[in-house]
Short mmCIF file of C-alpha atoms in Angstrom, two decimals:
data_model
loop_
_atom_site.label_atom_id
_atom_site.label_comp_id
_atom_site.label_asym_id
_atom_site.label_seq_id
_atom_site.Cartn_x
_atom_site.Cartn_y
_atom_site.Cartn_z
CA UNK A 3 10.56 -2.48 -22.49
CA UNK A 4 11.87 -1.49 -18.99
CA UNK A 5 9.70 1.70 -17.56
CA UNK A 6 12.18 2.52 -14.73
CA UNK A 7 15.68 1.24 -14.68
CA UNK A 8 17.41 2.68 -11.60
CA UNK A 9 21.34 1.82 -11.11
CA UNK A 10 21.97 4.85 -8.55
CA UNK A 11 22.96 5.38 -5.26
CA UNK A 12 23.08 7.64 -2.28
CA UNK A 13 25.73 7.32 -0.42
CA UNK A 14 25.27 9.48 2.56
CA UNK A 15 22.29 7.90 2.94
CA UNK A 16 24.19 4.32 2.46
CA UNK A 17 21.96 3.37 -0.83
CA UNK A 18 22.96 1.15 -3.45
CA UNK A 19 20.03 0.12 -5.60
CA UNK A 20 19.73 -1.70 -8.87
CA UNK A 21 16.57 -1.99 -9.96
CA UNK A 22 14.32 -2.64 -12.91
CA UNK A 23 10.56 -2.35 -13.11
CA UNK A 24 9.31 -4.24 -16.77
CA UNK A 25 6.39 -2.52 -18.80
CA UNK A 26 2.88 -3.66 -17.33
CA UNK A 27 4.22 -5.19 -14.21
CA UNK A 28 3.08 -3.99 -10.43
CA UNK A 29 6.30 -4.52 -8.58
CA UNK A 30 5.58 -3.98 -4.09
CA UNK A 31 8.79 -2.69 -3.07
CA UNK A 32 9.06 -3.85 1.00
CA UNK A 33 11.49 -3.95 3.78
CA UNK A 34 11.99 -3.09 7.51
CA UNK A 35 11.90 0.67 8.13
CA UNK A 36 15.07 2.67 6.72
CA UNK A 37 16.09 -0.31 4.27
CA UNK A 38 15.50 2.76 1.33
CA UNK A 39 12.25 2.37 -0.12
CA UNK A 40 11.51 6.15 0.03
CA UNK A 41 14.94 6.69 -1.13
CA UNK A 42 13.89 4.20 -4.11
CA UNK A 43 10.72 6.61 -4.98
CA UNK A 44 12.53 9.65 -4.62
CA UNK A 45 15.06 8.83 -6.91
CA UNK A 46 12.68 7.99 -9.47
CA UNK A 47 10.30 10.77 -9.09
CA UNK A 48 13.12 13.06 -9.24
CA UNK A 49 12.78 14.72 -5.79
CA UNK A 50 15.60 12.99 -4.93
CA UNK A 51 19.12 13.21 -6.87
CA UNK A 52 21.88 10.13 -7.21
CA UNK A 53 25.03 10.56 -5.64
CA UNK A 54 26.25 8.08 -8.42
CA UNK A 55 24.59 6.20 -11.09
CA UNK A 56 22.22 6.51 -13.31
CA UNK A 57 17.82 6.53 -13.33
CA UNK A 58 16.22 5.95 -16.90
CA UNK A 59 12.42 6.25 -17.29
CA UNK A 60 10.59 4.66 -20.12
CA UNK A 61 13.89 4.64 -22.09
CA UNK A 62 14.84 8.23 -21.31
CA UNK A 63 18.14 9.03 -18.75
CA UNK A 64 16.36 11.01 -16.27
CA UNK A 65 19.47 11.33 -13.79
CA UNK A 66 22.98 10.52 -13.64
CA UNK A 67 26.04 12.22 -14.55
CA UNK A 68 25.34 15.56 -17.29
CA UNK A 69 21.56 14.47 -16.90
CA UNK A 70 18.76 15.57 -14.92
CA UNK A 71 15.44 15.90 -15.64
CA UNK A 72 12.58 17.47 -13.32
CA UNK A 73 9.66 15.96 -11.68
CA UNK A 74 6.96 17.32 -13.74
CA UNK A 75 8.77 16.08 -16.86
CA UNK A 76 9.19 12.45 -16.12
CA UNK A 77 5.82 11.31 -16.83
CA UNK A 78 5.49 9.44 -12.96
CA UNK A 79 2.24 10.62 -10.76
CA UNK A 80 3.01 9.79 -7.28
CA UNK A 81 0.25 8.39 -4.61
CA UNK A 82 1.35 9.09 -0.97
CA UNK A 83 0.08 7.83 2.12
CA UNK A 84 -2.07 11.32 2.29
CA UNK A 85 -4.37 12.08 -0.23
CA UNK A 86 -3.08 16.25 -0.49
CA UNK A 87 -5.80 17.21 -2.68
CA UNK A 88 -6.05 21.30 -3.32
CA UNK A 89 -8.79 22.50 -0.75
CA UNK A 90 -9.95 25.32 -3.10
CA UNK A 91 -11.01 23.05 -6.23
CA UNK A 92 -13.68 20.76 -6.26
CA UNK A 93 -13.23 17.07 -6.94
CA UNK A 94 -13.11 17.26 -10.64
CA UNK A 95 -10.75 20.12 -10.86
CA UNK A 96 -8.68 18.76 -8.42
CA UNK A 97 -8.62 15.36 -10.82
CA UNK A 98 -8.05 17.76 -13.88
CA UNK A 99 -5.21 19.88 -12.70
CA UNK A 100 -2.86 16.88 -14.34
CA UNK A 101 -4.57 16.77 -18.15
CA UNK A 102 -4.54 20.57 -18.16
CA UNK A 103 -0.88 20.97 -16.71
CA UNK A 104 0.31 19.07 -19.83
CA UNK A 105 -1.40 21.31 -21.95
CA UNK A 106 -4.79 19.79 -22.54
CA UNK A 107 -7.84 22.12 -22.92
CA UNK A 108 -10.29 22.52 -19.95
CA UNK A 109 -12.99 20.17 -21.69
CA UNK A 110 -10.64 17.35 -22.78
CA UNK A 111 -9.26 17.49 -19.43
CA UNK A 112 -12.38 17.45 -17.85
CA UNK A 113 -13.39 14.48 -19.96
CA UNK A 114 -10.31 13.00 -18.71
CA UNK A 115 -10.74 12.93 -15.08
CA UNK A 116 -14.83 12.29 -15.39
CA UNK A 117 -13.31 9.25 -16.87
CA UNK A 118 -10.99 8.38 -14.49
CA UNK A 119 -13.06 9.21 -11.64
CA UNK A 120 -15.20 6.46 -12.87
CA UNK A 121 -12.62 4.12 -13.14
CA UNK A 122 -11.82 3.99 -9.65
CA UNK A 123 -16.07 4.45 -8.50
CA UNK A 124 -15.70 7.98 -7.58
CA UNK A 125 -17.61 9.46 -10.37
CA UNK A 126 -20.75 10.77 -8.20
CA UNK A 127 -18.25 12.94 -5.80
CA UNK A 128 -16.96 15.14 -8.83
CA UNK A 129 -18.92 18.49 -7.11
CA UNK A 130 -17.65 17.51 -3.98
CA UNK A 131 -15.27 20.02 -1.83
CA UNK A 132 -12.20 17.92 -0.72
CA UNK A 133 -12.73 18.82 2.86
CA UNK A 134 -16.18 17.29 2.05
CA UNK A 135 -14.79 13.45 1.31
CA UNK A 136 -14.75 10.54 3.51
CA UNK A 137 -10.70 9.41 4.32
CA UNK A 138 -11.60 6.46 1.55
CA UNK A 139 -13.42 8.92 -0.91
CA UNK A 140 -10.18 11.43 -0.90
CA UNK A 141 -7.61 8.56 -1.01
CA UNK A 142 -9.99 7.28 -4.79
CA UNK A 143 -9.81 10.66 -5.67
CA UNK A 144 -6.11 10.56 -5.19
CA UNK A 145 -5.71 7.73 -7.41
CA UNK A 146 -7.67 8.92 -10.25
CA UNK A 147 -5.51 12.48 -10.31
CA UNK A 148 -2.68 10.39 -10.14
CA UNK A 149 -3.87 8.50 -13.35
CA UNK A 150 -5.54 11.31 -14.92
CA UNK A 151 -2.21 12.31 -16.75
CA UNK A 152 -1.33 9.01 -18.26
CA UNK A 153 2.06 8.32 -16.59
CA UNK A 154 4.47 5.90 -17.57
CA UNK A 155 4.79 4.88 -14.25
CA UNK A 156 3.31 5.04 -11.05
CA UNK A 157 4.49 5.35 -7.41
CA UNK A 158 2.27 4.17 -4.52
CA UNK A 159 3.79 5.34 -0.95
CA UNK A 160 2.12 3.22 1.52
CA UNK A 161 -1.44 4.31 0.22
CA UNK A 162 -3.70 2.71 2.45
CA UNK A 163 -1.77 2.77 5.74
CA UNK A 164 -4.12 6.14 6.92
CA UNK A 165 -7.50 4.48 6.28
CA UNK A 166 -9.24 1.85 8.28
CA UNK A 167 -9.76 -1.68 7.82
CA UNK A 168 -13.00 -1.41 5.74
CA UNK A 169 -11.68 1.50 3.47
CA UNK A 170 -8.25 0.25 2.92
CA UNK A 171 -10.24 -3.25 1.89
CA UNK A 172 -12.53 -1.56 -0.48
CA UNK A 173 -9.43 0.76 -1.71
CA UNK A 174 -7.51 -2.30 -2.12
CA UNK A 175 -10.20 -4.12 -4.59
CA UNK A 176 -10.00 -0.56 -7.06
CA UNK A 177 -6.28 -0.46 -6.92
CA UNK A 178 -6.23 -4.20 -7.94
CA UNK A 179 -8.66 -3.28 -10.65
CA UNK A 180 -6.90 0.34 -11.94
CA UNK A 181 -3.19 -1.22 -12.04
CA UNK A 182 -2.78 -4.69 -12.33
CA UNK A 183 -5.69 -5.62 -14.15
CA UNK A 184 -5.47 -2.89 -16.25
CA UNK A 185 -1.77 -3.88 -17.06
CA UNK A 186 -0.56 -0.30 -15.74
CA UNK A 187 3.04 0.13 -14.75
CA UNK A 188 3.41 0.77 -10.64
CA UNK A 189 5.87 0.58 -8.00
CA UNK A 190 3.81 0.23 -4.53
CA UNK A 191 5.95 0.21 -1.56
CA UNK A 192 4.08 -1.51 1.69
CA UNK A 193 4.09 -3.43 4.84
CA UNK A 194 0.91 -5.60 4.08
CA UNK A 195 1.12 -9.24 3.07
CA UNK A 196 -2.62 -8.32 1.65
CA UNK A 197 -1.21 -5.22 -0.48
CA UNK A 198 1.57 -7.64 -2.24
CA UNK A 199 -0.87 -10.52 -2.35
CA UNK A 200 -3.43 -8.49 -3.92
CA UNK A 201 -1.94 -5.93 -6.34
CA UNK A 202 2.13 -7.25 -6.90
CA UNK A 203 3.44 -9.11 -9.97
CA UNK A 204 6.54 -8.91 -8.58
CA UNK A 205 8.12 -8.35 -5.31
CA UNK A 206 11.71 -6.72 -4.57
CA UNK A 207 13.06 -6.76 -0.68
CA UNK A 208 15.40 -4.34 0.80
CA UNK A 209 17.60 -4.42 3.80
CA UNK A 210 19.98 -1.80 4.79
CA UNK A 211 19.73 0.17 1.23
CA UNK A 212 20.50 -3.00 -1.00
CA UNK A 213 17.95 -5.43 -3.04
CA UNK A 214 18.83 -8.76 -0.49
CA UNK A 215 15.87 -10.58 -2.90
CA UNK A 216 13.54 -10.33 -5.83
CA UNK A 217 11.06 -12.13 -8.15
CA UNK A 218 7.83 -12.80 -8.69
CA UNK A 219 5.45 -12.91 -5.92
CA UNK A 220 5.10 -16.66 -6.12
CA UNK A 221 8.58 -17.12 -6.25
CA UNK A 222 9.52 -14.61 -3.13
CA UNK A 223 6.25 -16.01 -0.92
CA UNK A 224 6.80 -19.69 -1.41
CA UNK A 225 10.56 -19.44 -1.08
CA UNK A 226 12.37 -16.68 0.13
CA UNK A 227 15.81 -15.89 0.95
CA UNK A 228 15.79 -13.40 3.14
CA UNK A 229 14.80 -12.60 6.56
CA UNK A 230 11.98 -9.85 6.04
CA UNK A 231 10.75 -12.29 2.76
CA UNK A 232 10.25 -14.68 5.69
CA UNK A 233 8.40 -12.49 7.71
CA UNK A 234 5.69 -11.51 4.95
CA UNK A 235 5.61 -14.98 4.25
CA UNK A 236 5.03 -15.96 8.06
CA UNK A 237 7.61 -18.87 7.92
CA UNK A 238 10.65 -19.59 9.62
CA UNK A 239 13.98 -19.40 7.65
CA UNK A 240 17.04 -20.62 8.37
CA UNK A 241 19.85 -19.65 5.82
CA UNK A 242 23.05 -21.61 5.88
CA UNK A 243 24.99 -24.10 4.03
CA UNK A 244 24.12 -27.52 2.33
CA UNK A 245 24.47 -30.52 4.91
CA UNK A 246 24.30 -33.06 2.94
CA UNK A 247 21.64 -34.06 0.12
CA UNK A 248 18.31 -33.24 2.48
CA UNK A 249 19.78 -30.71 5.10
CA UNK A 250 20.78 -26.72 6.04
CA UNK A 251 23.77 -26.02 8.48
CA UNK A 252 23.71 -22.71 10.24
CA UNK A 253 26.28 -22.52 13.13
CA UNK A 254 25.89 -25.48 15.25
CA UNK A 255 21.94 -25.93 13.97
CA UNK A 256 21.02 -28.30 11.49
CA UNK A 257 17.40 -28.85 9.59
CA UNK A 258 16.58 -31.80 7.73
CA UNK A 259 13.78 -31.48 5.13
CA UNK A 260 12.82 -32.14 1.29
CA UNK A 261 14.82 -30.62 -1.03
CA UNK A 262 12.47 -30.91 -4.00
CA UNK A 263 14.77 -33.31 -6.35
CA UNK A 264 17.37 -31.02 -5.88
CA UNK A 265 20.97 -32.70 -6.39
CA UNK A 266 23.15 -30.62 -4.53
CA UNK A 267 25.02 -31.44 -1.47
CA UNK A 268 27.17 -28.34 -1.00
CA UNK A 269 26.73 -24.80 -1.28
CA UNK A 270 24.60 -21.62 0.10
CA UNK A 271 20.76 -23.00 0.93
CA UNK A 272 17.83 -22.25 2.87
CA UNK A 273 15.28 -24.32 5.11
CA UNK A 274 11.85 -23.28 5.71
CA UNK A 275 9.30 -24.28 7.76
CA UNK A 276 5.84 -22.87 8.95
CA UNK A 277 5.39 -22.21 12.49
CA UNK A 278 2.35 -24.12 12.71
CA UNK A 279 4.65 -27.21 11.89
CA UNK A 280 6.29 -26.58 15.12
CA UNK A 281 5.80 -28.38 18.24
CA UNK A 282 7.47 -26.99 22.24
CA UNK A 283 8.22 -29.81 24.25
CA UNK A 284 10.26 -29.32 27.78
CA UNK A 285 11.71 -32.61 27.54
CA UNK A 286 13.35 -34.88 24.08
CA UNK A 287 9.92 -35.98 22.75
CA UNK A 288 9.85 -40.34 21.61
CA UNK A 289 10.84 -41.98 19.21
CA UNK A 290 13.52 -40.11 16.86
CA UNK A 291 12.47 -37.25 15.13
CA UNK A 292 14.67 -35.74 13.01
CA UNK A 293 15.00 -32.16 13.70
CA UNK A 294 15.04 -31.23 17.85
CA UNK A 295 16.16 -27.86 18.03
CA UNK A 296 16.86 -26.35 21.72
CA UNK A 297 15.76 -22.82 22.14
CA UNK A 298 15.70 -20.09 25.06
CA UNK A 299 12.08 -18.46 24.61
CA UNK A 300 12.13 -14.52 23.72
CA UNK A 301 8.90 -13.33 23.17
CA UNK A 302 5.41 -14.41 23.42
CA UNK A 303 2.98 -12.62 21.37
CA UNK A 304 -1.23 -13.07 20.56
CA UNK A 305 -1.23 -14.78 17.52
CA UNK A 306 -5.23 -15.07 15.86
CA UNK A 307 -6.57 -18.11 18.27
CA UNK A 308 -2.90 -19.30 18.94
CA UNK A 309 0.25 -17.59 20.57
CA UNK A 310 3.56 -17.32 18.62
CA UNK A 311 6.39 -18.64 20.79
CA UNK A 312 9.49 -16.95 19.86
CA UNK A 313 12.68 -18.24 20.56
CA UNK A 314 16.80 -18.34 19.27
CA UNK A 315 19.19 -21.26 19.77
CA UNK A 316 22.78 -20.92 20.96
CA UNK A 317 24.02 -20.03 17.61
CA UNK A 318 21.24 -17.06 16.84
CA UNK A 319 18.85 -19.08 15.13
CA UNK A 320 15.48 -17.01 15.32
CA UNK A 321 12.58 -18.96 15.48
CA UNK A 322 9.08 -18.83 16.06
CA UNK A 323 6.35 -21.72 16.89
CA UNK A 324 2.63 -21.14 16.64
CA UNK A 325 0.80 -23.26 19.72
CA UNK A 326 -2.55 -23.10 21.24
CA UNK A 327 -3.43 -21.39 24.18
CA UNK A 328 -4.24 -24.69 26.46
CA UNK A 329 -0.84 -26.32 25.47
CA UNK A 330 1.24 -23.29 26.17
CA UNK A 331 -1.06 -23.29 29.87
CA UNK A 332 0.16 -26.84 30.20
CA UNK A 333 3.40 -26.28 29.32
CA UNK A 334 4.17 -23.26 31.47
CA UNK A 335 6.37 -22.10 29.19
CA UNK A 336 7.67 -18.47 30.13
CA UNK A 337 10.14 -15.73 28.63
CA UNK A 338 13.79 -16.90 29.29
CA UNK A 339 12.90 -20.69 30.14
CA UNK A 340 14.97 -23.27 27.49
CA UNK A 341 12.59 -25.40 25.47
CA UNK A 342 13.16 -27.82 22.31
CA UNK A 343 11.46 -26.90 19.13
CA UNK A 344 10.54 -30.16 16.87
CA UNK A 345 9.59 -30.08 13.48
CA UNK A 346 8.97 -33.24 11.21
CA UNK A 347 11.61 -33.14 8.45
CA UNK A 348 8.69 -33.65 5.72
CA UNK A 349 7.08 -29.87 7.22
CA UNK A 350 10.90 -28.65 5.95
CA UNK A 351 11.83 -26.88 2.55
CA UNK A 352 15.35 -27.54 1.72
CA UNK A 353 16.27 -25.00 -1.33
CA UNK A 354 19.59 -23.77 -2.64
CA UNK A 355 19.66 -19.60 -2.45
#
């Protein structure tokens, strides 16, 4: 069974989405900033309404044409990036206000969120005054109010992008625990390779208000097809058509690679490549390696012990090579100066897209 099926648009905000979140699956909704995720969790949450389509919640139309159906009826808890807890009730009241707002009485409620405080470790703060709570402590309690009513489906807005490293590590672990080991629907949208790695079943990309890719998170991270994909995945892609059985044609650039035992030798496809696999020479390197890509330099940027070189060929190409420190000193490689990328053809995927 589907828990949110969402064929709805927005079109003054130029939305288009069609998208499907399956019982039991955590799905990280990600993209560059204004691609629509918010729009995404607004629709579904209701504080947002379609301009077309239709939104359908654990079987039930929700929105759409003749149909609407308020927030507090939907059976979704949102988790924002802000905790919001109400200043005037202590921890377990504040964790309770869901149980008793569907009609539960004040001791099965408060049985309810005692239990669900547990769940995410937060059991000894229940006496606590939210202005009393640590930004990790009040982002747990968050989560268990959010789960205290049982929803059909929850919606994660960037929930650990206000705490620091060590909180949003340790938050990470419980939301890991609370949703996808507990086989709880959730929609989490992010930035964080860590967040998808950690808590995502599936993953869904959008680019200017349109699903450009989707699938598992296997599937998305080991091959993806578009250019933010790419960028969690911190490869190179270069999208383009079939050259041939073992190559990828973009403008006037071609990659050579492996293409898995696939057949085909026409058609849409995609090369990939790490930017570790990537070596900067100033001059055609010996002997005749396959794939010598010239480049004008673009960026240099701090990379862990190395520095990313990035770079775009003639046609647009973007590109980005990952070289130690010493070798970019010996290279004297600067912003605007033309270099050649070279990759061996067996550090290339070749898949069709």
């Amino acid at each position: 069974m589907s828990a949110l099926v969402l064929r709805a648009g927005v079109p003054q905000r130029g939305v288009e989405l069609d998208l499907e979140v399956r019982e039991g699956r955590v799905v990280a909704l990600v993209g560059p900033n204004g691609a629509g995720k918010s729009t995404a969790l607004g629709l579904a949450a209701g504080t947002l309404r379609p301009g077309s389509g239709q939104v359908h919640v654990a079987g039930r139309r929700v929105a759409g044409e003749g149909a609407w159906v308020p927030p507090h009826e939907r059976r979704i808890s949102l988790l924002a990036q802000e905790p919001l807890l109400l200043p005037h009730l202590d921890v377990l009241a504040n964790v309770a206000f869901g149980p008793r707002a569907r009609g539960a009485g004040r001791r099965a409620a408060q049985e309810v969120a005692q239990a669900r405080l547990e769940e995410v470790g937060a059991a000894g703060l229940a006496a606590r005054r939210p202005q009393r709570l640590s930004g990790g402590q009040a982002q747990r309690v968050a989560l268990a109010r959010a789960l205290a009513p049982d929803p059909h489906l929850l919606l994660l807005d960037e929930p650990l992008s206000a705490l620091d490293v060590d909180a949003a590590a340790e938050l990470r672990q419980v939301l890991r625990t609370t949703l996808r080991e507990a086989g709880r629907t959730a929609v989490v949208v992010t930035h964080e390779l860590l967040d998808v790695l950690a808590l995502a079943d599936d993953v869904v990309v959008l680019e200017a208000g349109r699903i450009v890719e989707q699938g598992t998170t296997t599937e998305v991270l080991s091959r993806p097809r578009s250019g933010f994909g790419a960028r969690l995945a911190g490869v190179n892609l270069v999208l383009g058509e079939r050259e041939g059985p073992d190559g990828v044609r973009a403008g006037a650039d071609v990659l050579h690679g492996l293409a898995g035992g696939e057949e085909a030798t026409r058609g849409r496809a995609a090369a990939t490549f790490s930017p570790r696999a990537v070596a900067v020479h100033l001059d055609a390197p010996g002997g005749s390696p396959r794939n010598v890509l010239p480049v004008r330099v673009t960026g240099l940027e701090q990379q862990g012990a190395l520095v990313r070189v990035r770079a775009a060929t003639a046609s647009g190409t973007r590109l980005a090579a990952d070289v130690t420190p010493a070798s970019l000193a010996a290279l004297g490689v600067a912003v605007g100066q033309d270099v050649l990328f070279v990759v061996k053809a067996a550090e290339v995927d070749i898949y069709e897209t």
